[in-house]
Amino acid sequence: MAAVRVRVRVVVDGVVQGVGFRPHAHRLATELGLDGFVGNGSGSVFAEVEGAEDAVARFLERLELDAPPLARVTGVHAEWLPPLSTGSATCPSQGTRSGFAIVGSRPDRGSGRFVAPDAAVCERCLAELFDPGSRRYRHPFISCSDCGPRFTIVRSLPYDRATTSMADFELCPACRAEYDDPRDRRFHAETISCPDCGPQLWFEDASGVVLTGSDRAIAAAQAVILGGGIVAVKGLGGYHLVCDARDDGALARLRRAKRRPHKPVAVMVRDVDDARSLADLDADEERELLSPAHPIVLAARRASEPLSPLVAPGARLVGVMLAYTPLHHLLLSPAPGSRDRTGGPLVVTSGNASGEPICADGAEARRCLAGVADAYLDHDRPIEHTCDDSVVRVIDGAPMPVRRSRGYVPLPVDLGREVAPVLAAGGDGKGTVCLTAGRLAVVSPHLGDIESFEARRLLETTADALSCLYAVHPEALACDEHPGYATRRWAERMARGRPVVHVQHHHAHVVSLLAEHGRVGEEVLGVAFDGTGYGTDGTIWGGELLAVGEDPGRVERAGHLSGALVPGGDAGTREPWRVALAYLDAAGISWDSRLAPVAEGVARGELALLRRQLDTGLACVASTSAGRLFDAVSALLGICEHATYEGQAAVELEAVAWGAPPARLPAFSIDRDGVADPAPVLAALVERSIAGEPPGPLAGGFHDALADAVVHMCVLAAGRRAVTLAGLTGGVFQNALLVRSCRQRLEAAGFEVLVHRTVPPNDGGISLGQAVVASWPVASWPVAEGAVVPDGER
């Protein structure tokens, strides 16, 4: 009996373009003896197959099961059709044909578009890179279907070579033959090239002398680095400043030039064995290092590591990443005929002037980095989207993003329901924008702090690029409530008659956490601890317990840390000793001359001035910030009295606490309204610090006391609301000790606890929360031109 013949039309959604999905479908159909075709839509892959019923069934099963490693299938939609009498399939633009073919892309309306993130160079390409018998031997731009640039080179969808910056490089006959060969792993791989047809690399010194040819250029760059110099290297999403991580002189000059005296810089090595020589890596941290994203992983420094002390002064953790492009591997390897190589470790840090975004084109790099870079290692493949390196920290066996960018962006968050198209502007620090499209929310790469003209220009170009890429015209904009934020002014200027939704800062934090977990619409008690957020009462919040209900646009302040007058506002955070004395003043604790912050004030001759400030409230800001409380405790214990980067005092407090047996301290005083007063804890810290107790156990005791306060506040609030879901969000929850302590205690109290795993807990995630709040109640937007929707009034 002849086999029953069937025909099916298939649409595959998800990250299926630029990952080798069409070649995968072609090979599978050919293996199973099926006729038909496959091609790219605007964001999906479409296919039509015809053949024996059991073979078509196996095709549908294996299409997702055996998908390429970089693919992320979110849906397979099949439509059964009558088989064609000819025993073949109708191929678009080619009529009826037998066999199986990859056909031309056909744009659609853009619903459900996905774009693949960039992926680190794969092992097979690395083997070719260092194989003298390969025609891609030492080719700095080697790639295949499983690796290489994706998001940073795409111009529009569908994803084809012609819609990327590789369109500028016509395939040579040898590469074309591979591209057309179904048996080749570069079959329809859009990024492929070779030395004859690909991008070209060159070296340029500070005087403008240029050396062409990859090997000459790389050897020249290595010589500069080994000689103690700094080279600006063009990467996937921008320029990096690169120097020897063992060279004190090079690092000192780099820090002076970037005005970054203490903030840790990242280190790049060739492989995980080299990474183990720098950090005590556990299996989970190694897994993240080796993932296709190859992020910077924050891990505990080894005591015997060979790094300069200027890499991460005062820090317990070091940021380590593996080489993720062929060019990086070549920089870390000897040039032909030479025993010299940089070898690593290399400092690889964002190529930007202080306060500006990472540079993404040659003219910009030479303008911004003149006086910092001694030379440039450059190439002629354009960068379409600026994209800095991602940073993760592994907490309780799973990664928590600290900076979400290369390797993860623009993977979307599935909101679980269709929402209105909204563009959210994020905050002024750790900027991102977020665009909602259908049921997806796409968060941009990290944009940096939105302070300079260049940063605001990048904000605007990024927002425009996402709207164009996803073919979405936002119907509303969302922004932070802070009246002084540049991002708020930008959103209101860009509205042009569209509604602008102002979302309170910590409300956005909590909703971003719900969104990434697919839990929007559930009641949650969100603990939002950070440094600064404009409160609905006009003061600065940052130690908040917020109750968010089934409508994510409605929020209630269910508790908070008690506050203090912080001298100098945000500027005052650079001097934690002042913050410490302000908190002692708020707690009614005298300024004992034996305390480190008091001694600092006396030495600077500023104690009397601070006393007058606090008595009069002059140039002081009322704040409930958990971040400022960490600053205060760090200074009280003599750990960090002056800060040169955001969060330094808290980072160093956690480092001192790590591994020390925590002291038992009194509890926070918590009233019936859920207001937690740290005065008893501060009094004990003062007394025991003066008595000479070491700072480690006291720092650990503070972490435990704060975690106990979090649980007490949540239990009080849950008793009034019958809520069992809790969430930890805000930049303070990048602290692994605090996350672990709060999570364990909350779970013991019967709560399910959410922590960030997709977007950062810091302000890099709030654009997602803003977008969700603004897009959820579609029908209730105001219709008046230029109207503004206050949070909670919809």
PDB file of C-alpha atoms in Angstrom, residues 441-663:
ATOM      1  CA  ALA A 441       8.912  43.763  25.595  1.00  0.00           C
ATOM      2  CA  VAL A 442      12.348  44.497  24.152  1.00  0.00           C
ATOM      3  CA  VAL A 443      14.860  46.197  26.452  1.00  0.00           C
ATOM      4  CA  SER A 444      17.730  47.999  24.749  1.00  0.00           C
ATOM      5  CA  PRO A 445      21.420  47.519  25.445  1.00  0.00           C
ATOM      6  CA  HIS A 446      22.934  49.375  28.369  1.00  0.00           C
ATOM      7  CA  LEU A 447      23.259  53.059  27.423  1.00  0.00           C
ATOM      8  CA  GLY A 448      25.176  54.349  30.448  1.00  0.00           C
ATOM      9  CA  ASP A 449      24.262  57.380  32.490  1.00  0.00           C
ATOM     10  CA  ILE A 450      22.079  59.821  30.567  1.00  0.00           C
ATOM     11  CA  GLU A 451      23.990  62.950  31.524  1.00  0.00           C
ATOM     12  CA  SER A 452      25.925  64.170  28.504  1.00  0.00           C
ATOM     13  CA  PHE A 453      24.694  65.334  25.121  1.00  0.00           C
ATOM     14  CA  GLU A 454      26.249  62.223  23.565  1.00  0.00           C
ATOM     15  CA  ALA A 455      24.340  59.954  25.961  1.00  0.00           C
ATOM     16  CA  ARG A 456      21.040  61.667  25.215  1.00  0.00           C
ATOM     17  CA  ARG A 457      21.740  61.383  21.495  1.00  0.00           C
ATOM     18  CA  LEU A 458      22.404  57.642  21.919  1.00  0.00           C
ATOM     19  CA  LEU A 459      19.121  57.327  23.845  1.00  0.00           C
ATOM     20  CA  GLU A 460      17.251  58.863  20.936  1.00  0.00           C
ATOM     21  CA  THR A 461      19.015  56.896  18.186  1.00  0.00           C
ATOM     22  CA  THR A 462      18.527  53.646  20.124  1.00  0.00           C
ATOM     23  CA  ALA A 463      14.811  54.309  20.586  1.00  0.00           C
ATOM     24  CA  ASP A 464      14.442  55.104  16.877  1.00  0.00           C
ATOM     25  CA  ALA A 465      16.443  52.022  15.867  1.00  0.00           C
ATOM     26  CA  LEU A 466      14.298  49.670  17.968  1.00  0.00           C
ATOM     27  CA  SER A 467      11.087  51.188  16.614  1.00  0.00           C
ATOM     28  CA  CYS A 468      12.319  50.737  13.047  1.00  0.00           C
ATOM     29  CA  LEU A 469      13.710  47.239  13.610  1.00  0.00           C
ATOM     30  CA  TYR A 470      10.470  45.989  15.128  1.00  0.00           C
ATOM     31  CA  ALA A 471       8.239  48.069  12.821  1.00  0.00           C
ATOM     32  CA  VAL A 472       6.381  49.561  15.798  1.00  0.00           C
ATOM     33  CA  HIS A 473       5.134  53.128  16.229  1.00  0.00           C
ATOM     34  CA  PRO A 474       4.597  53.661  19.965  1.00  0.00           C
ATOM     35  CA  GLU A 475       1.166  54.974  20.880  1.00  0.00           C
ATOM     36  CA  ALA A 476       2.366  56.281  24.252  1.00  0.00           C
ATOM     37  CA  LEU A 477       5.576  56.990  26.138  1.00  0.00           C
ATOM     38  CA  ALA A 478       6.537  56.211  29.722  1.00  0.00           C
ATOM     39  CA  CYS A 479       9.141  57.748  32.006  1.00  0.00           C
ATOM     40  CA  ASP A 480      10.204  58.251  35.605  1.00  0.00           C
ATOM     41  CA  GLU A 481       8.260  60.649  37.840  1.00  0.00           C
ATOM     42  CA  HIS A 482      11.397  62.568  38.815  1.00  0.00           C
ATOM     43  CA  PRO A 483      10.845  66.138  37.540  1.00  0.00           C
ATOM     44  CA  GLY A 484      14.571  66.689  37.074  1.00  0.00           C
ATOM     45  CA  TYR A 485      15.337  63.604  34.982  1.00  0.00           C
ATOM     46  CA  ALA A 486      16.633  64.183  31.465  1.00  0.00           C
ATOM     47  CA  THR A 487      14.794  61.030  30.390  1.00  0.00           C
ATOM     48  CA  ARG A 488      11.477  62.514  31.555  1.00  0.00           C
ATOM     49  CA  ARG A 489      12.109  65.703  29.608  1.00  0.00           C
ATOM     50  CA  TRP A 490      13.054  63.635  26.567  1.00  0.00           C
ATOM     51  CA  ALA A 491       9.868  61.536  26.755  1.00  0.00           C
ATOM     52  CA  GLU A 492       7.677  64.629  27.089  1.00  0.00           C
ATOM     53  CA  ARG A 493       9.445  66.294  24.169  1.00  0.00           C
ATOM     54  CA  MET A 494       9.122  63.184  21.990  1.00  0.00           C
ATOM     55  CA  ALA A 495       5.434  62.622  22.794  1.00  0.00           C
ATOM     56  CA  ARG A 496       4.130  64.996  20.107  1.00  0.00           C
ATOM     57  CA  GLY A 497       0.552  64.690  21.315  1.00  0.00           C
ATOM     58  CA  ARG A 498       0.788  61.115  22.528  1.00  0.00           C
ATOM     59  CA  PRO A 499       0.104  60.262  26.183  1.00  0.00           C
ATOM     60  CA  VAL A 500       3.063  60.279  28.578  1.00  0.00           C
ATOM     61  CA  VAL A 501       2.767  57.977  31.595  1.00  0.00           C
ATOM     62  CA  HIS A 502       4.845  58.918  34.639  1.00  0.00           C
ATOM     63  CA  VAL A 503       5.754  55.838  36.689  1.00  0.00           C
ATOM     64  CA  GLN A 504       7.147  56.092  40.206  1.00  0.00           C
ATOM     65  CA  HIS A 505      10.707  54.767  40.298  1.00  0.00           C
ATOM     66  CA  HIS A 506      10.323  51.872  42.747  1.00  0.00           C
ATOM     67  CA  HIS A 507       6.959  50.914  41.310  1.00  0.00           C
ATOM     68  CA  ALA A 508       8.793  50.394  37.996  1.00  0.00           C
ATOM     69  CA  HIS A 509      11.424  48.253  39.751  1.00  0.00           C
ATOM     70  CA  VAL A 510       8.779  45.929  41.203  1.00  0.00           C
ATOM     71  CA  VAL A 511       6.811  45.587  37.964  1.00  0.00           C
ATOM     72  CA  SER A 512      10.005  44.849  36.003  1.00  0.00           C
ATOM     73  CA  LEU A 513      10.626  41.914  38.344  1.00  0.00           C
ATOM     74  CA  LEU A 514       7.085  40.620  37.858  1.00  0.00           C
ATOM     75  CA  ALA A 515       7.366  41.014  34.082  1.00  0.00           C
ATOM     76  CA  GLU A 516      10.572  39.041  33.683  1.00  0.00           C
ATOM     77  CA  HIS A 517       9.019  36.162  35.623  1.00  0.00           C
ATOM     78  CA  GLY A 518       5.734  36.275  33.697  1.00  0.00           C
ATOM     79  CA  ARG A 519       3.831  37.129  36.890  1.00  0.00           C
ATOM     80  CA  VAL A 520       2.271  40.486  35.993  1.00  0.00           C
ATOM     81  CA  GLY A 521      -1.287  40.514  37.300  1.00  0.00           C
ATOM     82  CA  GLU A 522      -0.414  38.693  40.528  1.00  0.00           C
ATOM     83  CA  GLU A 523      -0.323  40.436  43.891  1.00  0.00           C
ATOM     84  CA  VAL A 524       3.194  40.898  45.232  1.00  0.00           C
ATOM     85  CA  LEU A 525       5.036  42.559  48.072  1.00  0.00           C
ATOM     86  CA  GLY A 526       8.029  44.125  46.361  1.00  0.00           C
ATOM     87  CA  VAL A 527      11.055  45.089  48.446  1.00  0.00           C
ATOM     88  CA  ALA A 528      12.705  47.854  46.406  1.00  0.00           C
ATOM     89  CA  PHE A 529      16.039  48.891  47.921  1.00  0.00           C
ATOM     90  CA  ASP A 530      18.281  51.283  45.996  1.00  0.00           C
ATOM     91  CA  GLY A 531      20.105  54.574  46.253  1.00  0.00           C
ATOM     92  CA  THR A 532      17.745  57.173  44.834  1.00  0.00           C
ATOM     93  CA  GLY A 533      14.195  57.315  43.543  1.00  0.00           C
ATOM     94  CA  TYR A 534      11.751  60.197  43.522  1.00  0.00           C
ATOM     95  CA  GLY A 535       8.875  59.466  45.883  1.00  0.00           C
ATOM     96  CA  THR A 536       5.248  60.463  45.505  1.00  0.00           C
ATOM     97  CA  ASP A 537       5.661  62.798  48.511  1.00  0.00           C
ATOM     98  CA  GLY A 538       8.491  64.718  46.826  1.00  0.00           C
ATOM     99  CA  THR A 539      11.234  63.187  48.996  1.00  0.00           C
ATOM    100  CA  ILE A 540      13.871  60.658  47.995  1.00  0.00           C
ATOM    101  CA  TRP A 541      12.836  57.050  48.508  1.00  0.00           C
ATOM    102  CA  GLY A 542      14.953  53.941  48.349  1.00  0.00           C
ATOM    103  CA  GLY A 543      14.035  51.590  51.193  1.00  0.00           C
ATOM    104  CA  GLU A 544      10.535  50.647  50.080  1.00  0.00           C
ATOM    105  CA  LEU A 545       8.017  47.864  50.542  1.00  0.00           C
ATOM    106  CA  LEU A 546       5.398  48.244  47.810  1.00  0.00           C
ATOM    107  CA  ALA A 547       2.214  46.236  47.373  1.00  0.00           C
ATOM    108  CA  VAL A 548       1.334  45.833  43.687  1.00  0.00           C
ATOM    109  CA  GLY A 549      -2.018  44.261  42.903  1.00  0.00           C
ATOM    110  CA  GLU A 550      -3.651  42.511  39.976  1.00  0.00           C
ATOM    111  CA  ASP A 551      -3.617  45.793  38.077  1.00  0.00           C
ATOM    112  CA  PRO A 552       0.127  46.503  37.747  1.00  0.00           C
ATOM    113  CA  GLY A 553      -0.652  50.211  37.499  1.00  0.00           C
ATOM    114  CA  ARG A 554      -1.880  50.359  41.088  1.00  0.00           C
ATOM    115  CA  VAL A 555       0.589  50.423  43.945  1.00  0.00           C
ATOM    116  CA  GLU A 556       0.515  51.055  47.689  1.00  0.00           C
ATOM    117  CA  ARG A 557       3.433  51.901  49.944  1.00  0.00           C
ATOM    118  CA  ALA A 558       3.175  49.144  52.556  1.00  0.00           C
ATOM    119  CA  GLY A 559       6.300  50.009  54.527  1.00  0.00           C
ATOM    120  CA  HIS A 560       9.723  51.601  54.297  1.00  0.00           C
ATOM    121  CA  LEU A 561      12.942  52.297  56.114  1.00  0.00           C
ATOM    122  CA  SER A 562      12.869  55.386  58.283  1.00  0.00           C
ATOM    123  CA  GLY A 563      14.780  58.247  56.764  1.00  0.00           C
ATOM    124  CA  ALA A 564      17.399  60.832  57.447  1.00  0.00           C
ATOM    125  CA  LEU A 565      18.353  64.237  56.117  1.00  0.00           C
ATOM    126  CA  VAL A 566      21.214  63.506  53.734  1.00  0.00           C
ATOM    127  CA  PRO A 567      23.582  66.458  53.294  1.00  0.00           C
ATOM    128  CA  GLY A 568      24.259  67.376  49.696  1.00  0.00           C
ATOM    129  CA  GLY A 569      21.701  64.950  48.242  1.00  0.00           C
ATOM    130  CA  ASP A 570      23.178  62.720  45.541  1.00  0.00           C
ATOM    131  CA  ALA A 571      26.453  64.685  45.583  1.00  0.00           C
ATOM    132  CA  GLY A 572      26.804  63.905  49.283  1.00  0.00           C
ATOM    133  CA  THR A 573      26.999  60.204  48.542  1.00  0.00           C
ATOM    134  CA  ARG A 574      30.602  60.698  47.428  1.00  0.00           C
ATOM    135  CA  GLU A 575      31.416  61.297  51.096  1.00  0.00           C
ATOM    136  CA  PRO A 576      29.859  58.466  53.132  1.00  0.00           C
ATOM    137  CA  TRP A 577      31.322  59.919  56.336  1.00  0.00           C
ATOM    138  CA  ARG A 578      28.788  62.756  56.061  1.00  0.00           C
ATOM    139  CA  VAL A 579      25.956  60.290  55.461  1.00  0.00           C
ATOM    140  CA  ALA A 580      27.033  58.286  58.525  1.00  0.00           C
ATOM    141  CA  LEU A 581      26.881  61.308  60.792  1.00  0.00           C
ATOM    142  CA  ALA A 582      23.512  62.295  59.317  1.00  0.00           C
ATOM    143  CA  TYR A 583      22.108  58.867  60.188  1.00  0.00           C
ATOM    144  CA  LEU A 584      23.526  59.085  63.712  1.00  0.00           C
ATOM    145  CA  ASP A 585      21.889  62.479  64.071  1.00  0.00           C
ATOM    146  CA  ALA A 586      18.535  61.110  62.888  1.00  0.00           C
ATOM    147  CA  ALA A 587      18.856  58.250  65.398  1.00  0.00           C
ATOM    148  CA  GLY A 588      19.695  60.616  68.274  1.00  0.00           C
ATOM    149  CA  ILE A 589      23.205  59.144  68.673  1.00  0.00           C
ATOM    150  CA  SER A 590      26.008  61.506  69.652  1.00  0.00           C
ATOM    151  CA  TRP A 591      29.069  61.970  67.467  1.00  0.00           C
ATOM    152  CA  ASP A 592      31.803  60.275  69.478  1.00  0.00           C
ATOM    153  CA  SER A 593      35.249  61.523  68.518  1.00  0.00           C
ATOM    154  CA  ARG A 594      36.531  57.928  68.411  1.00  0.00           C
ATOM    155  CA  LEU A 595      34.342  57.134  65.400  1.00  0.00           C
ATOM    156  CA  ALA A 596      36.012  57.164  61.981  1.00  0.00           C
ATOM    157  CA  PRO A 597      33.510  59.572  60.351  1.00  0.00           C
ATOM    158  CA  VAL A 598      33.833  62.047  63.242  1.00  0.00           C
ATOM    159  CA  ALA A 599      37.606  61.932  63.001  1.00  0.00           C
ATOM    160  CA  GLU A 600      37.323  62.542  59.271  1.00  0.00           C
ATOM    161  CA  GLY A 601      35.095  65.561  59.797  1.00  0.00           C
ATOM    162  CA  VAL A 602      37.499  67.003  62.377  1.00  0.00           C
ATOM    163  CA  ALA A 603      40.483  66.425  60.096  1.00  0.00           C
ATOM    164  CA  ARG A 604      38.731  68.236  57.248  1.00  0.00           C
ATOM    165  CA  GLY A 605      37.539  71.034  59.486  1.00  0.00           C
ATOM    166  CA  GLU A 606      33.966  70.480  58.287  1.00  0.00           C
ATOM    167  CA  LEU A 607      32.259  69.036  61.346  1.00  0.00           C
ATOM    168  CA  ALA A 608      30.726  72.331  62.473  1.00  0.00           C
ATOM    169  CA  LEU A 609      29.473  73.063  58.960  1.00  0.00           C
ATOM    170  CA  LEU A 610      27.811  69.648  58.787  1.00  0.00           C
ATOM    171  CA  ARG A 611      26.231  70.260  62.190  1.00  0.00           C
ATOM    172  CA  ARG A 612      24.703  73.519  60.950  1.00  0.00           C
ATOM    173  CA  GLN A 613      23.485  71.848  57.744  1.00  0.00           C
ATOM    174  CA  LEU A 614      21.644  69.157  59.645  1.00  0.00           C
ATOM    175  CA  ASP A 615      20.212  71.603  62.201  1.00  0.00           C
ATOM    176  CA  THR A 616      18.848  73.921  59.520  1.00  0.00           C
ATOM    177  CA  GLY A 617      18.181  71.414  56.723  1.00  0.00           C
ATOM    178  CA  LEU A 618      20.239  73.595  54.392  1.00  0.00           C
ATOM    179  CA  ALA A 619      21.240  71.686  51.229  1.00  0.00           C
ATOM    180  CA  CYS A 620      19.882  68.459  52.721  1.00  0.00           C
ATOM    181  CA  VAL A 621      17.455  65.976  51.199  1.00  0.00           C
ATOM    182  CA  ALA A 622      15.090  63.738  53.154  1.00  0.00           C
ATOM    183  CA  SER A 623      15.773  60.146  52.135  1.00  0.00           C
ATOM    184  CA  THR A 624      14.637  56.644  53.078  1.00  0.00           C
ATOM    185  CA  SER A 625      17.322  55.089  50.881  1.00  0.00           C
ATOM    186  CA  ALA A 626      18.709  51.672  51.725  1.00  0.00           C
ATOM    187  CA  GLY A 627      21.744  52.598  49.650  1.00  0.00           C
ATOM    188  CA  ARG A 628      22.459  55.551  51.924  1.00  0.00           C
ATOM    189  CA  LEU A 629      22.062  53.313  54.974  1.00  0.00           C
ATOM    190  CA  PHE A 630      24.749  51.014  53.524  1.00  0.00           C
ATOM    191  CA  ASP A 631      26.960  54.079  52.960  1.00  0.00           C
ATOM    192  CA  ALA A 632      26.450  55.119  56.580  1.00  0.00           C
ATOM    193  CA  VAL A 633      27.323  51.722  58.050  1.00  0.00           C
ATOM    194  CA  SER A 634      30.371  51.358  55.793  1.00  0.00           C
ATOM    195  CA  ALA A 635      31.722  54.694  56.992  1.00  0.00           C
ATOM    196  CA  LEU A 636      30.835  54.024  60.642  1.00  0.00           C
ATOM    197  CA  LEU A 637      32.935  50.862  60.548  1.00  0.00           C
ATOM    198  CA  GLY A 638      35.839  52.705  58.944  1.00  0.00           C
ATOM    199  CA  ILE A 639      35.553  50.743  55.700  1.00  0.00           C
ATOM    200  CA  CYS A 640      34.785  53.477  53.151  1.00  0.00           C
ATOM    201  CA  GLU A 641      34.604  57.146  54.088  1.00  0.00           C
ATOM    202  CA  HIS A 642      35.091  58.526  50.554  1.00  0.00           C
ATOM    203  CA  ALA A 643      33.566  57.036  47.395  1.00  0.00           C
ATOM    204  CA  THR A 644      34.720  57.647  43.832  1.00  0.00           C
ATOM    205  CA  TYR A 645      32.079  55.493  42.118  1.00  0.00           C
ATOM    206  CA  GLU A 646      28.453  54.639  42.731  1.00  0.00           C
ATOM    207  CA  GLY A 647      27.954  51.908  45.308  1.00  0.00           C
ATOM    208  CA  GLN A 648      31.603  51.752  46.399  1.00  0.00           C
ATOM    209  CA  ALA A 649      30.833  51.933  50.125  1.00  0.00           C
ATOM    210  CA  ALA A 650      28.248  49.150  49.866  1.00  0.00           C
ATOM    211  CA  VAL A 651      30.503  46.967  47.707  1.00  0.00           C
ATOM    212  CA  GLU A 652      33.318  47.251  50.231  1.00  0.00           C
ATOM    213  CA  LEU A 653      30.958  46.655  53.168  1.00  0.00           C
ATOM    214  CA  GLU A 654      29.776  43.386  51.598  1.00  0.00           C
ATOM    215  CA  ALA A 655      33.388  42.395  50.866  1.00  0.00           C
ATOM    216  CA  VAL A 656      34.398  42.872  54.503  1.00  0.00           C
ATOM    217  CA  ALA A 657      31.339  40.956  55.721  1.00  0.00           C
ATOM    218  CA  TRP A 658      31.926  38.002  53.381  1.00  0.00           C
ATOM    219  CA  GLY A 659      33.141  34.935  55.263  1.00  0.00           C
ATOM    220  CA  ALA A 660      33.157  36.606  58.695  1.00  0.00           C
ATOM    221  CA  PRO A 661      30.914  35.102  61.407  1.00  0.00           C
ATOM    222  CA  PRO A 662      28.130  37.694  61.727  1.00  0.00           C
ATOM    223  CA  ALA A 663      27.776  39.477  65.052  1.00  0.00           C
TER     224      ALA A 663
END
